[in-house]
Each structure stands twice: as C-alpha cells, then as structure tokens.
PDB file of C-alpha atoms and ligand atoms in Angstrom:
ATOM      1  CA  LEU P 134       0.000   0.000   0.000  1.00 28.00           C
ATOM      2  CA  GLN P 135       1.238   3.467  -0.770  1.00 30.00           C
ATOM      3  CA  ALA P 136       0.828   6.248   1.767  1.00 30.00           C
ATOM      4  CA  ARG P 137      -0.982   9.011  -0.072  1.00 32.00           C
ATOM      5  CA  GLU P 138      -1.162  12.507   1.332  1.00 32.00           C
ATOM      6  CA  GLY P 139      -4.213  14.667   0.770  1.00 33.00           C
ATOM      7  CA  ARG P 140      -6.357  17.223   2.537  1.00 33.00           C
ATOM      8  CA  GLN P 141      -5.786  17.227   6.330  1.00 39.00           C
ATOM      9  CA  GLY P 142      -3.102  14.531   5.818  1.00 42.00           C
ATOM     10  CA  ASN P 143      -5.736  11.987   4.744  1.00 51.00           C
ATOM     11  CA  VAL P 144      -5.485   9.687   1.725  1.00 59.00           C
ATOM     12  CA  SER P 145      -6.227  11.774  -1.363  1.00 52.00           C
ATOM     13  CA  ARG P 146      -9.919  11.706  -2.156  1.00 62.00           C
ATOM     14  CA  THR P 147     -11.178  11.894  -5.693  1.00 63.00           C
ATOM     15  CA  GLY P 148     -14.081  14.340  -5.619  1.00 71.00           C
ATOM     16  CA  GLY P 149     -14.498  14.035  -1.827  1.00 83.00           C
ATOM     17  CA  ARG P 150     -15.231  10.307  -2.040  1.00 95.00           C
ATOM     18  CA  ILE P 151     -15.418   8.120   1.060  1.00 98.00           C
ATOM     19  CA  VAL P 152     -12.312   5.906   1.374  1.00 98.00           C
ATOM     20  CA  VAL P 153     -12.674   2.400   2.828  1.00 98.00           C
ATOM     21  CA  GLY P 154      -9.764   0.112   3.663  1.00 98.00           C
ATOM     22  CA  PHE P 155     -10.765  -3.560   3.530  1.00 98.00           C
ATOM     23  CA  SER P 156      -8.585  -6.382   4.855  1.00 98.00           C
ATOM     24  CA  GLN P 157      -9.748  -9.682   3.357  1.00 98.00           C
ATOM     25  CA  VAL P 158      -8.954 -13.141   4.766  1.00 98.00           C
ATOM     26  CA  GLY P 159      -7.459 -14.413   1.494  1.00 98.00           C
ATOM     27  CA  ALA P 160      -8.668 -16.410  -1.497  1.00 98.00           C
ATOM     28  CA  GLU P 161      -9.043 -19.811   0.162  1.00 98.00           C
ATOM     29  CA  SER P 162     -12.444 -20.764  -1.229  1.00 98.00           C
ATOM     30  CA  GLY P 163     -15.035 -20.166  -3.941  1.00 98.00           C
ATOM     31  CA  TRP P 164     -17.088 -18.389  -1.272  1.00 98.00           C
ATOM     32  CA  ARG P 165     -14.241 -16.010  -0.501  1.00 98.00           C
ATOM     33  CA  ILE P 166     -13.678 -15.136  -4.154  1.00 98.00           C
ATOM     34  CA  ALA P 167     -17.391 -14.325  -4.541  1.00 98.00           C
ATOM     35  CA  ASN P 168     -17.239 -12.255  -1.337  1.00 98.00           C
ATOM     36  CA  SER P 169     -14.273 -10.215  -2.632  1.00 98.00           C
ATOM     37  CA  GLU P 170     -16.036  -9.593  -5.951  1.00 98.00           C
ATOM     38  CA  SER P 171     -19.209  -8.511  -4.150  1.00 98.00           C
ATOM     39  CA  ILE P 172     -17.305  -6.004  -2.005  1.00 98.00           C
ATOM     40  CA  LYS P 173     -15.361  -4.542  -4.961  1.00 98.00           C
ATOM     41  CA  GLN P 174     -18.487  -4.259  -7.123  1.00 98.00           C
ATOM     42  CA  ALA P 175     -20.555  -2.648  -4.353  1.00 98.00           C
ATOM     43  CA  ALA P 176     -17.820  -0.058  -3.693  1.00 98.00           C
ATOM     44  CA  LYS P 177     -17.818   0.782  -7.408  1.00 98.00           C
ATOM     45  CA  ASP P 178     -21.619   1.009  -7.503  1.00 98.00           C
ATOM     46  CA  GLU P 179     -21.679   3.338  -4.489  1.00 98.00           C
ATOM     47  CA  GLY P 180     -18.788   5.538  -5.692  1.00 97.00           C
ATOM     48  CA  ILE P 181     -16.656   4.553  -2.692  1.00 98.00           C
ATOM     49  CA  GLU P 182     -12.875   4.385  -3.036  1.00 98.00           C
ATOM     50  CA  LEU P 183     -11.730   0.959  -1.862  1.00 98.00           C
ATOM     51  CA  LEU P 184      -8.273  -0.079  -0.692  1.00 98.00           C
ATOM     52  CA  PHE P 185      -8.492  -3.882  -0.788  1.00 98.00           C
ATOM     53  CA  VAL P 186      -5.772  -6.182   0.589  1.00 98.00           C
ATOM     54  CA  GLU P 187      -5.782  -9.994   0.969  1.00 98.00           C
ATOM     55  CA  ALA P 188      -4.007 -11.583   3.927  1.00 98.00           C
ATOM     56  CA  ASP P 189      -3.328 -15.170   2.763  1.00 98.00           C
ATOM     57  CA  GLN P 190      -5.183 -16.405   5.879  1.00 98.00           C
ATOM     58  CA  ARG P 191      -2.558 -14.731   8.134  1.00 98.00           C
ATOM     59  CA  GLN P 192      -3.628 -12.671  11.136  1.00 98.00           C
ATOM     60  CA  GLU P 193      -0.303 -10.838  11.372  1.00 98.00           C
ATOM     61  CA  LYS P 194      -0.751  -9.665   7.777  1.00 98.00           C
ATOM     62  CA  GLN P 195      -4.259  -8.399   8.573  1.00 98.00           C
ATOM     63  CA  ILE P 196      -2.952  -6.471  11.594  1.00 98.00           C
ATOM     64  CA  GLU P 197      -0.178  -4.941   9.436  1.00 98.00           C
ATOM     65  CA  THR P 198      -2.736  -3.965   6.769  1.00 98.00           C
ATOM     66  CA  ILE P 199      -5.138  -2.416   9.286  1.00 98.00           C
ATOM     67  CA  ARG P 200      -2.257  -0.441  10.799  1.00 98.00           C
ATOM     68  CA  SER P 201      -1.366   0.860   7.353  1.00 98.00           C
ATOM     69  CA  PHE P 202      -5.032   1.892   6.797  1.00 98.00           C
ATOM     70  CA  ILE P 203      -4.829   3.816  10.083  1.00 98.00           C
ATOM     71  CA  GLU P 204      -1.618   5.542   8.938  1.00 98.00           C
ATOM     72  CA  GLN P 205      -3.310   6.465   5.663  1.00 98.00           C
ATOM     73  CA  LYS P 206      -6.279   7.897   7.576  1.00 98.00           C
ATOM     74  CA  VAL P 207      -8.962   6.109   5.598  1.00 98.00           C
ATOM     75  CA  ASP P 208     -12.544   7.045   6.531  1.00 98.00           C
ATOM     76  CA  VAL P 209     -13.646   3.521   7.492  1.00 98.00           C
ATOM     77  CA  ILE P 210     -11.790   0.244   8.054  1.00 98.00           C
ATOM     78  CA  ALA P 211     -13.617  -3.013   7.349  1.00 99.00           C
ATOM     79  CA  PHE P 212     -12.208  -6.490   7.724  1.00 98.00           C
ATOM     80  CA  ALA P 213     -13.073 -10.189   7.820  1.00 98.00           C
ATOM     81  CA  PRO P 214     -11.048 -11.498  10.785  1.00 98.00           C
ATOM     82  CA  VAL P 215      -9.256 -14.728   9.871  1.00 98.00           C
ATOM     83  CA  VAL P 216      -9.408 -15.931  13.493  1.00 98.00           C
ATOM     84  CA  ALA P 217     -11.689 -14.825  16.309  1.00 98.00           C
ATOM     85  CA  THR P 218      -9.208 -13.701  18.965  1.00 98.00           C
ATOM     86  CA  GLY P 219      -6.252 -11.319  19.191  1.00 98.00           C
ATOM     87  CA  TRP P 220      -7.808  -8.114  17.818  1.00 98.00           C
ATOM     88  CA  GLU P 221      -8.137  -5.912  20.891  1.00 98.00           C
ATOM     89  CA  GLY P 222      -4.812  -4.093  20.359  1.00 98.00           C
ATOM     90  CA  ILE P 223      -5.279  -3.087  16.735  1.00 98.00           C
ATOM     91  CA  LEU P 224      -8.945  -2.166  17.311  1.00 98.00           C
ATOM     92  CA  LYS P 225      -7.830   0.150  20.114  1.00 98.00           C
ATOM     93  CA  GLU P 226      -5.308   1.731  17.731  1.00 98.00           C
ATOM     94  CA  ALA P 227      -8.098   2.389  15.206  1.00 98.00           C
ATOM     95  CA  LYS P 228     -10.326   3.841  17.925  1.00 98.00           C
ATOM     96  CA  ALA P 229      -7.532   6.105  19.170  1.00 98.00           C
ATOM     97  CA  ALA P 230      -7.120   7.377  15.600  1.00 98.00           C
ATOM     98  CA  GLY P 231     -10.873   8.024  15.401  1.00 98.00           C
ATOM     99  CA  ILE P 232     -11.415   5.561  12.534  1.00 98.00           C
ATOM    100  CA  PRO P 233     -14.566   3.422  12.710  1.00 98.00           C
ATOM    101  CA  VAL P 234     -14.228  -0.324  12.116  1.00 98.00           C
ATOM    102  CA  ILE P 235     -16.841  -2.612  10.578  1.00 98.00           C
ATOM    103  CA  LEU P 236     -16.576  -6.398  10.892  1.00 98.00           C
ATOM    104  CA  SER P 237     -17.530  -8.264   7.746  1.00 98.00           C
ATOM    105  CA  ASP P 238     -18.379 -11.994   7.563  1.00 98.00           C
ATOM    106  CA  ARG P 239     -16.576 -13.197  10.729  1.00 98.00           C
ATOM    107  CA  ALA P 240     -16.911 -12.175  14.367  1.00 97.00           C
ATOM    108  CA  VAL P 241     -14.230 -11.393  16.933  1.00 98.00           C
ATOM    109  CA  GLU P 242     -14.113 -12.667  20.514  1.00 97.00           C
ATOM    110  CA  GLY P 243     -12.946 -11.131  23.771  1.00 94.00           C
ATOM    111  CA  VAL P 244     -13.228  -7.592  22.469  1.00 96.00           C
ATOM    112  CA  ASP P 245     -15.182  -4.671  23.909  1.00 96.00           C
ATOM    113  CA  PRO P 246     -18.043  -4.163  21.409  1.00 95.00           C
ATOM    114  CA  SER P 247     -17.491  -0.407  21.558  1.00 96.00           C
ATOM    115  CA  LEU P 248     -14.334  -1.035  19.494  1.00 98.00           C
ATOM    116  CA  TYR P 249     -16.349  -1.728  16.347  1.00 98.00           C
ATOM    117  CA  THR P 250     -19.368  -0.139  14.743  1.00 98.00           C
ATOM    118  CA  THR P 251     -21.265  -3.156  13.471  1.00 98.00           C
ATOM    119  CA  PHE P 252     -20.796  -6.778  12.419  1.00 98.00           C
ATOM    120  CA  ILE P 253     -22.399  -7.853   9.132  1.00 98.00           C
ATOM    121  CA  GLY P 254     -22.629 -11.538   8.278  1.00 98.00           C
ATOM    122  CA  GLY P 255     -24.462 -14.844   8.576  1.00 98.00           C
ATOM    123  CA  ASP P 256     -25.315 -16.780  11.732  1.00 98.00           C
ATOM    124  CA  PHE P 257     -22.696 -19.533  11.715  1.00 98.00           C
ATOM    125  CA  VAL P 258     -24.099 -21.355  14.757  1.00 98.00           C
ATOM    126  CA  GLU P 259     -27.475 -21.571  13.045  1.00 98.00           C
ATOM    127  CA  GLU P 260     -25.801 -22.874   9.867  1.00 98.00           C
ATOM    128  CA  GLY P 261     -24.290 -25.719  11.924  1.00 99.00           C
ATOM    129  CA  ARG P 262     -27.692 -26.430  13.458  1.00 98.00           C
ATOM    130  CA  ARG P 263     -29.301 -26.474  10.020  1.00 98.00           C
ATOM    131  CA  ALA P 264     -26.785 -29.016   8.721  1.00 99.00           C
ATOM    132  CA  ALA P 265     -27.466 -31.253  11.741  1.00 99.00           C
ATOM    133  CA  ARG P 266     -31.249 -30.884  11.470  1.00 98.00           C
ATOM    134  CA  TRP P 267     -31.141 -31.846   7.805  1.00 98.00           C
ATOM    135  CA  LEU P 268     -28.980 -34.864   8.680  1.00 99.00           C
ATOM    136  CA  ALA P 269     -31.306 -35.935  11.485  1.00 98.00           C
ATOM    137  CA  ALA P 270     -34.278 -35.953   9.112  1.00 98.00           C
ATOM    138  CA  LYS P 271     -32.320 -37.756   6.384  1.00 98.00           C
ATOM    139  CA  THR P 272     -31.003 -40.498   8.685  1.00 98.00           C
ATOM    140  CA  LYS P 273     -34.191 -40.996  10.737  1.00 98.00           C
ATOM    141  CA  GLY P 274     -34.313 -44.592  11.971  1.00 98.00           C
ATOM    142  CA  TRP P 275     -30.656 -45.369  11.189  1.00 98.00           C
ATOM    143  CA  PRO P 276     -29.086 -47.293  14.090  1.00 98.00           C
ATOM    144  CA  THR P 277     -25.744 -45.546  13.521  1.00 98.00           C
ATOM    145  CA  VAL P 278     -24.773 -42.262  11.877  1.00 98.00           C
ATOM    146  CA  ASN P 279     -20.981 -42.309  11.683  1.00 99.00           C
ATOM    147  CA  ILE P 280     -19.711 -38.861  10.787  1.00 99.00           C
ATOM    148  CA  VAL P 281     -16.478 -37.327   9.548  1.00 99.00           C
ATOM    149  CA  GLU P 282     -16.379 -33.612  10.351  1.00 99.00           C
ATOM    150  CA  LEU P 283     -14.147 -31.444   8.175  1.00 99.00           C
ATOM    151  CA  GLU P 284     -13.551 -28.281  10.132  1.00 98.00           C
ATOM    152  CA  GLY P 285     -12.633 -24.848   8.840  1.00 98.00           C
ATOM    153  CA  THR P 286      -9.606 -22.765   9.813  1.00 98.00           C
ATOM    154  CA  ILE P 287      -8.670 -23.484  13.426  1.00 98.00           C
ATOM    155  CA  GLY P 288      -9.720 -20.622  15.693  1.00 98.00           C
ATOM    156  CA  SER P 289     -11.936 -18.958  13.061  1.00 98.00           C
ATOM    157  CA  ALA P 290     -15.479 -17.941  13.974  1.00 98.00           C
ATOM    158  CA  PRO P 291     -17.126 -20.131  11.296  1.00 98.00           C
ATOM    159  CA  ALA P 292     -15.183 -23.240  12.395  1.00 98.00           C
ATOM    160  CA  ILE P 293     -15.979 -22.653  16.083  1.00 98.00           C
ATOM    161  CA  ASP P 294     -19.639 -21.788  15.512  1.00 98.00           C
ATOM    162  CA  ARG P 295     -20.495 -24.389  12.880  1.00 98.00           C
ATOM    163  CA  LYS P 296     -19.137 -27.093  15.197  1.00 98.00           C
ATOM    164  CA  LYS P 297     -21.071 -25.633  18.123  1.00 98.00           C
ATOM    165  CA  GLY P 298     -24.382 -25.493  16.224  1.00 98.00           C
ATOM    166  CA  PHE P 299     -23.965 -29.014  14.861  1.00 99.00           C
ATOM    167  CA  ASP P 300     -23.064 -30.413  18.302  1.00 98.00           C
ATOM    168  CA  GLU P 301     -26.039 -28.682  19.895  1.00 98.00           C
ATOM    169  CA  ILE P 302     -28.509 -30.585  17.686  1.00 98.00           C
ATOM    170  CA  SER P 303     -26.450 -33.817  17.723  1.00 98.00           C
ATOM    171  CA  LYS P 304     -26.998 -34.136  21.477  1.00 98.00           C
ATOM    172  CA  ASP P 305     -30.631 -35.054  20.811  1.00 98.00           C
ATOM    173  CA  HIS P 306     -29.648 -37.733  18.282  1.00 98.00           C
ATOM    174  CA  PRO P 307     -27.811 -40.546  20.077  1.00 98.00           C
ATOM    175  CA  ALA P 308     -27.069 -42.342  16.782  1.00 98.00           C
ATOM    176  CA  PHE P 309     -24.845 -39.422  15.681  1.00 98.00           C
ATOM    177  CA  LYS P 310     -21.193 -40.183  16.285  1.00 98.00           C
ATOM    178  CA  VAL P 311     -18.280 -38.096  15.010  1.00 98.00           C
ATOM    179  CA  LEU P 312     -15.680 -40.767  14.208  1.00 98.00           C
ATOM    180  CA  TYR P 313     -13.064 -38.386  12.902  1.00 98.00           C
ATOM    181  CA  SER P 314     -12.684 -34.646  12.899  1.00 98.00           C
ATOM    182  CA  ALA P 315      -9.883 -32.573  11.356  1.00 98.00           C
ATOM    183  CA  SER P 316      -9.313 -29.096   9.950  1.00 98.00           C
ATOM    184  CA  GLY P 317      -9.119 -28.700   6.189  1.00 98.00           C
ATOM    185  CA  ASP P 318      -8.525 -24.920   6.539  1.00 98.00           C
ATOM    186  CA  PHE P 319     -11.536 -24.235   4.271  1.00 98.00           C
ATOM    187  CA  THR P 320      -9.591 -25.402   1.179  1.00 98.00           C
ATOM    188  CA  GLU P 321     -10.379 -28.168  -1.318  1.00 98.00           C
ATOM    189  CA  VAL P 322      -6.842 -29.593  -1.187  1.00 98.00           C
ATOM    190  CA  GLN P 323      -6.770 -29.906   2.595  1.00 98.00           C
ATOM    191  CA  GLY P 324     -10.370 -31.146   2.710  1.00 98.00           C
ATOM    192  CA  LYS P 325      -9.325 -33.970   0.408  1.00 99.00           C
ATOM    193  CA  GLU P 326      -6.254 -34.779   2.512  1.00 98.00           C
ATOM    194  CA  ALA P 327      -8.282 -34.868   5.729  1.00 98.00           C
ATOM    195  CA  MET P 328     -10.841 -37.170   4.109  1.00 99.00           C
ATOM    196  CA  GLN P 329      -8.110 -39.474   2.794  1.00 98.00           C
ATOM    197  CA  ALA P 330      -6.776 -39.743   6.346  1.00 98.00           C
ATOM    198  CA  ALA P 331     -10.277 -40.505   7.679  1.00 98.00           C
ATOM    199  CA  LEU P 332     -10.896 -43.147   5.000  1.00 98.00           C
ATOM    200  CA  ALA P 333      -7.545 -44.778   5.735  1.00 98.00           C
ATOM    201  CA  ILE P 334      -8.647 -45.341   9.336  1.00 98.00           C
ATOM    202  CA  TYR P 335     -12.423 -45.883   9.108  1.00 98.00           C
ATOM    203  CA  GLY P 336     -13.021 -46.818   5.443  1.00 98.00           C
ATOM    204  CA  GLY P 337     -16.536 -48.072   4.775  1.00 96.00           C
ATOM    205  CA  ASP P 338     -17.694 -47.401   8.359  1.00 98.00           C
ATOM    206  CA  ILE P 339     -18.038 -43.728   7.435  1.00 98.00           C
ATOM    207  CA  GLN P 340     -21.651 -42.869   6.619  1.00 99.00           C
ATOM    208  CA  VAL P 341     -21.604 -39.073   6.522  1.00 99.00           C
ATOM    209  CA  VAL P 342     -19.281 -36.156   5.810  1.00 99.00           C
ATOM    210  CA  TYR P 343     -20.173 -32.847   7.442  1.00 99.00           C
ATOM    211  CA  ALA P 344     -17.902 -30.188   5.906  1.00 99.00           C
ATOM    212  CA  HIS P 345     -17.756 -26.634   7.270  1.00 99.00           C
ATOM    213  CA  ASN P 346     -17.594 -25.378   3.666  1.00 98.00           C
ATOM    214  CA  ASP P 347     -18.207 -26.510   0.106  1.00 98.00           C
ATOM    215  CA  ASP P 348     -14.563 -26.513  -0.979  1.00 98.00           C
ATOM    216  CA  MET P 349     -13.620 -29.082   1.668  1.00 99.00           C
ATOM    217  CA  ALA P 350     -16.692 -31.148   0.736  1.00 99.00           C
ATOM    218  CA  LEU P 351     -15.595 -31.112  -2.915  1.00 99.00           C
ATOM    219  CA  GLY P 352     -12.134 -32.300  -1.849  1.00 99.00           C
ATOM    220  CA  ALA P 353     -13.743 -35.037   0.283  1.00 99.00           C
ATOM    221  CA  ILE P 354     -15.899 -36.127  -2.677  1.00 99.00           C
ATOM    222  CA  GLN P 355     -12.730 -36.685  -4.732  1.00 99.00           C
ATOM    223  CA  ALA P 356     -11.179 -38.695  -1.889  1.00 98.00           C
ATOM    224  CA  ILE P 357     -14.309 -40.864  -1.546  1.00 98.00           C
ATOM    225  CA  GLU P 358     -14.371 -41.573  -5.306  1.00 98.00           C
ATOM    226  CA  GLU P 359     -10.672 -42.436  -5.346  1.00 98.00           C
ATOM    227  CA  PHE P 360     -11.342 -44.803  -2.419  1.00 98.00           C
ATOM    228  CA  GLY P 361     -13.877 -46.610  -4.597  1.00 98.00           C
ATOM    229  CA  LEU P 362     -17.088 -45.448  -2.900  1.00 98.00           C
ATOM    230  CA  LYS P 363     -19.886 -43.251  -4.218  1.00 98.00           C
ATOM    231  CA  PRO P 364     -20.232 -39.853  -2.521  1.00 98.00           C
ATOM    232  CA  GLY P 365     -23.872 -38.881  -2.075  1.00 98.00           C
ATOM    233  CA  ARG P 366     -24.929 -42.531  -1.952  1.00 98.00           C
ATOM    234  CA  ASP P 367     -22.450 -44.694   0.020  1.00 98.00           C
ATOM    235  CA  ILE P 368     -21.462 -41.666   2.084  1.00 99.00           C
ATOM    236  CA  LEU P 369     -23.851 -38.731   2.543  1.00 99.00           C
ATOM    237  CA  VAL P 370     -22.226 -35.321   2.171  1.00 99.00           C
ATOM    238  CA  VAL P 371     -23.565 -32.086   3.677  1.00 99.00           C
ATOM    239  CA  SER P 372     -21.692 -28.793   3.542  1.00 98.00           C
ATOM    240  CA  ILE P 373     -22.055 -25.065   4.134  1.00 98.00           C
ATOM    241  CA  ASP P 374     -21.923 -22.131   1.656  1.00 98.00           C
ATOM    242  CA  ALA P 375     -24.164 -23.343  -1.237  1.00 98.00           C
ATOM    243  CA  THR P 376     -21.915 -22.106  -4.045  1.00 98.00           C
ATOM    244  CA  ARG P 377     -22.601 -22.946  -7.690  1.00 98.00           C
ATOM    245  CA  ALA P 378     -19.908 -25.635  -7.444  1.00 98.00           C
ATOM    246  CA  ALA P 379     -21.912 -27.258  -4.628  1.00 98.00           C
ATOM    247  CA  PHE P 380     -25.077 -27.094  -6.714  1.00 98.00           C
ATOM    248  CA  LYS P 381     -23.251 -28.765  -9.594  1.00 98.00           C
ATOM    249  CA  ALA P 382     -22.123 -31.546  -7.223  1.00 98.00           C
ATOM    250  CA  MET P 383     -25.743 -31.932  -6.035  1.00 98.00           C
ATOM    251  CA  LEU P 384     -26.937 -32.218  -9.637  1.00 98.00           C
ATOM    252  CA  GLU P 385     -24.330 -34.942 -10.167  1.00 98.00           C
ATOM    253  CA  GLY P 386     -25.684 -36.773  -7.090  1.00 98.00           C
ATOM    254  CA  LYS P 387     -22.403 -36.386  -5.164  1.00 98.00           C
ATOM    255  CA  LEU P 388     -23.501 -33.860  -2.535  1.00 99.00           C
ATOM    256  CA  ASN P 389     -26.753 -34.265  -0.588  1.00 99.00           C
ATOM    257  CA  CYS P 390     -27.327 -30.889   1.003  1.00 99.00           C
ATOM    258  CA  ALA P 391     -25.863 -27.360   0.922  1.00 98.00           C
ATOM    259  CA  VAL P 392     -26.607 -24.995   3.783  1.00 98.00           C
ATOM    260  CA  GLU P 393     -26.435 -21.449   2.551  1.00 98.00           C
ATOM    261  CA  CYS P 394     -23.968 -18.843   3.803  1.00 98.00           C
ATOM    262  CA  THR P 395     -24.130 -15.851   1.526  1.00 98.00           C
ATOM    263  CA  PRO P 396     -20.895 -14.131   0.449  1.00 98.00           C
ATOM    264  CA  LEU P 397     -22.831 -11.299  -1.193  1.00 98.00           C
ATOM    265  CA  LEU P 398     -22.150  -8.890   1.654  1.00 98.00           C
ATOM    266  CA  GLY P 399     -20.835  -5.995  -0.454  1.00 98.00           C
ATOM    267  CA  PRO P 400     -24.074  -3.988  -0.843  1.00 98.00           C
ATOM    268  CA  GLN P 401     -24.918  -4.159   2.890  1.00 98.00           C
ATOM    269  CA  LEU P 402     -21.359  -3.266   3.824  1.00 98.00           C
ATOM    270  CA  MET P 403     -21.200  -0.196   1.580  1.00 98.00           C
ATOM    271  CA  GLN P 404     -24.665   0.887   2.744  1.00 98.00           C
ATOM    272  CA  ALA P 405     -23.471   0.641   6.352  1.00 98.00           C
ATOM    273  CA  VAL P 406     -20.400   2.727   5.486  1.00 98.00           C
ATOM    274  CA  LYS P 407     -22.567   5.422   3.921  1.00 98.00           C
ATOM    275  CA  TRP P 408     -25.025   5.448   6.809  1.00 97.00           C
ATOM    276  CA  HIS P 409     -22.214   5.676   9.335  1.00 97.00           C
ATOM    277  CA  MET P 410     -20.589   8.544   7.427  1.00 96.00           C
ATOM    278  CA  ALA P 411     -23.981  10.289   7.356  1.00 96.00           C
ATOM    279  CA  GLY P 412     -24.120  10.073  11.159  1.00 97.00           C
ATOM    280  CA  ARG P 413     -26.746   7.325  11.411  1.00 97.00           C
ATOM    281  CA  GLN P 414     -26.567   4.847  14.284  1.00 95.00           C
ATOM    282  CA  LEU P 415     -25.998   1.278  13.049  1.00 96.00           C
ATOM    283  CA  PRO P 416     -27.220  -1.854  14.851  1.00 97.00           C
ATOM    284  CA  ILE P 417     -24.288  -3.699  16.443  1.00 96.00           C
ATOM    285  CA  ARG P 418     -25.245  -6.864  14.497  1.00 97.00           C
ATOM    286  CA  ILE P 419     -26.648  -7.201  10.963  1.00 97.00           C
ATOM    287  CA  ILE P 420     -27.547 -10.841  10.197  1.00 97.00           C
ATOM    288  CA  THR P 421     -27.921 -11.910   6.579  1.00 96.00           C
ATOM    289  CA  SER P 422     -30.810 -14.185   5.656  1.00 95.00           C
ATOM    290  CA  GLU P 423     -29.946 -17.680   4.421  1.00 96.00           C
ATOM    291  CA  GLU P 424     -31.614 -20.919   3.333  1.00 97.00           C
ATOM    292  CA  VAL P 425     -31.059 -24.678   3.193  1.00 98.00           C
ATOM    293  CA  PHE P 426     -30.846 -26.477  -0.154  1.00 98.00           C
ATOM    294  CA  PRO P 427     -31.254 -30.247  -0.094  1.00 98.00           C
ATOM    295  CA  SER P 428     -30.230 -31.852  -3.422  1.00 98.00           C
ATOM    296  CA  GLU P 429     -33.921 -32.261  -4.354  1.00 98.00           C
ATOM    297  CA  LEU P 430     -34.049 -28.458  -4.853  1.00 97.00           C
ATOM    298  CA  ALA P 431     -30.788 -28.181  -6.801  1.00 98.00           C
ATOM    299  CA  ALA P 432     -32.211 -28.380 -10.317  1.00 97.00           C
ATOM    300  CA  GLN P 433     -34.750 -25.602  -9.798  1.00 96.00           C
ATOM    301  CA  GLU P 434     -32.263 -23.295  -8.031  1.00 96.00           C
ATOM    302  CA  TYR P 435     -29.068 -23.830 -10.043  1.00 96.00           C
ATOM    303  CA  SER P 436     -29.687 -21.389 -12.885  1.00 93.00           C
ATOM    304  CA  SER P 437     -30.434 -18.518 -10.495  1.00 94.00           C
ATOM    305  CA  ARG P 438     -27.407 -19.040  -8.221  1.00 96.00           C
ATOM    306  CA  ARG P 439     -25.359 -15.850  -8.187  1.00 95.00           C
ATOM    307  CA  TYR P 440     -22.130 -17.272  -6.743  1.00 97.00           C
TER     308      TYR P 440
HETATM  309  O1  AHR Y1239     -16.203 -17.068   6.826  1.00 82.94           O
HETATM  310  C1  AHR Y1239     -16.959 -17.699   5.856  1.00 82.94           C
HETATM  311  C2  AHR Y1239     -16.274 -18.943   5.417  1.00 82.94           C
HETATM  312  O2  AHR Y1239     -14.985 -18.646   4.947  1.00 82.94           O
HETATM  313  C3  AHR Y1239     -16.924 -19.676   4.263  1.00 82.94           C
HETATM  314  O3  AHR Y1239     -17.887 -20.584   4.658  1.00 82.94           O
HETATM  315  C4  AHR Y1239     -15.751 -20.396   3.698  1.00 82.94           C
HETATM  316  O4  AHR Y1239     -15.975 -20.972   2.451  1.00 82.94           O
HETATM  317  C5  AHR Y1239     -14.761 -19.309   3.721  1.00 82.94           C
HETATM  318  O5  AHR Y1239     -13.494 -19.642   3.463  1.00 82.94           O
END
C-alpha cells in the first residue's frame, strides 16, 4: 500500500469520495472469491474508493494492513477477521485514531463491542444447526450415523460456531457419532487430505461427511471416489456455503445438502459505510438471511445461483 497525502493529511480523495480500507482473509475458497467480488463491485456502484488487501489467511498480515489503513487515515476500516481472537490491540489503535471499524463476515471474541461499529454476516451457529437438522431428518431410523467432520480454519469464527451449532442438535440424536474430525482450513486440497486420512482409518464405516464449507466437501468427494465409494450414496455429504460448485455436485448426485452462507455482503457493507458517514446509528449486528438447499431443490435453483 502506498501512503498518499491529501487534505488534512488523509489519503487523497477523488471528488471528496469516502475511502474504505478492507482487509480480506485471502482467497481460500469459492465463497471467498465471490465475497471479494461482491465487495469490490458494491464499492464501485456506491462511488466509494476501496483499498483492498488480501491476507493469505494470516492474522499478522491483517494487523499490518489495518495499521497501514490507520496511517493512511482512511474514513472507514472493514475487515473479515481470519481468526476470532487477538484483535483488541489493533482495534484500540483504530479507535484512538478516530477511525470506525466494521466487521464483515466473521466475528471477533474477547473484544469490547465499543471497538467496532457493526458486524455484518451470517449466523454460523445456526448454519451448523441447520446441517445437523437436515442430517437428522435424512437419517431418521438409522441405528448408527458415523460422521467425519471437516472443520474450517482453526480458531476462526465459522469453524468454532459451525461445530457448536452441529453439536447442539447432535446431542438429541444418540445415533450421531463423530468418528473423525480434522481441519481442512476451508480449502479443497486440505479437505481432500483430511478425508483421505479418515478413510484410511475408518473406510466403509463412514456414513456421513459434514464439511464446514463446500470446498472441503468437494475435496472429500474426490477422496471418496478415489477410495472406490460413491459420494452422495455410500457416504452422505452435507456442507455449508451453497456455491454454484456445490449445486453442480448436487446435480451430479455427489452432494446431498448445501446450507447457505451468503458471500454477497458488499451492498450491505457499503450501505453501512454510507449510513455511518452520514451520522446514522448502526445496529451492532446485521444478520444476513440464508436458506437450506437439499439436493432435491438443486435443479430448480441452479440457474439462479449468483455465486
Ligand atoms: O467465513 C466464511 C467462510 O470462509 C466460508 O464458509 C468459507 O468458504 C470461507 O473460506
């Protein structure tokens, strides 16, 4: 990032435009790529100048980026925190500099809520519950439901919350048993590796894969096929995000259910920026609305999927 001097030492503003610095997690998944596009497009549509930096899933890089936004005196800082903890210090720096911070997509933990303006994103705990509720209905009457859980990035809000929501519902279903659980860091490659490891130990005893995102589920599907089993039939697969790639897998009969988590947060984020700059009070939490798509609905929904 270049430090750019302008009026009052701020970054130079073209025609008095609002300047937003956004620190993105990275480009680990199809969801993330759609989220980045949504944010860039919405900034363009709203005439907001956007400084956009990816962090390769590294918290220290996000902290460095946010500090550089503070130095450049942007109007608003927004970021999607890669992990939930460890943000108090940098948020205090932003507050001391008088720059408002908006959380996008992922929450932070252990932080005084006065250090950020609002948090816009889905309800990850509910997404985990929805996956478990779908599974409970699908496996009704099964004596065993042996599950492999592919978790997201360790310490990230979606990994923590999607596990929590799933576990909450699982308690009422004694047949549910998580045989194997490992992090695939939200990537297809690591999802596949984790599934290969699970198959090497439990093989045909595995009845279900619950993946915290679609990319890991797609990796697991490859591993199951290479193992000689049929994903979607021999092993049920349920994942979170509901990207077009997941819909394609459902149409091919390889994925059984996609729980939606929308990445299309750009318009709400830029609206929040504008409202804040206009002096309006924002709610501390803005929850996006999301659905559940069992494979039976895939054909009718596929053509209208926007990500
Ligand atoms: O924080 C949202 C999660 O991050 C998405 O579910 C996943 O695909 C992404 O990497």
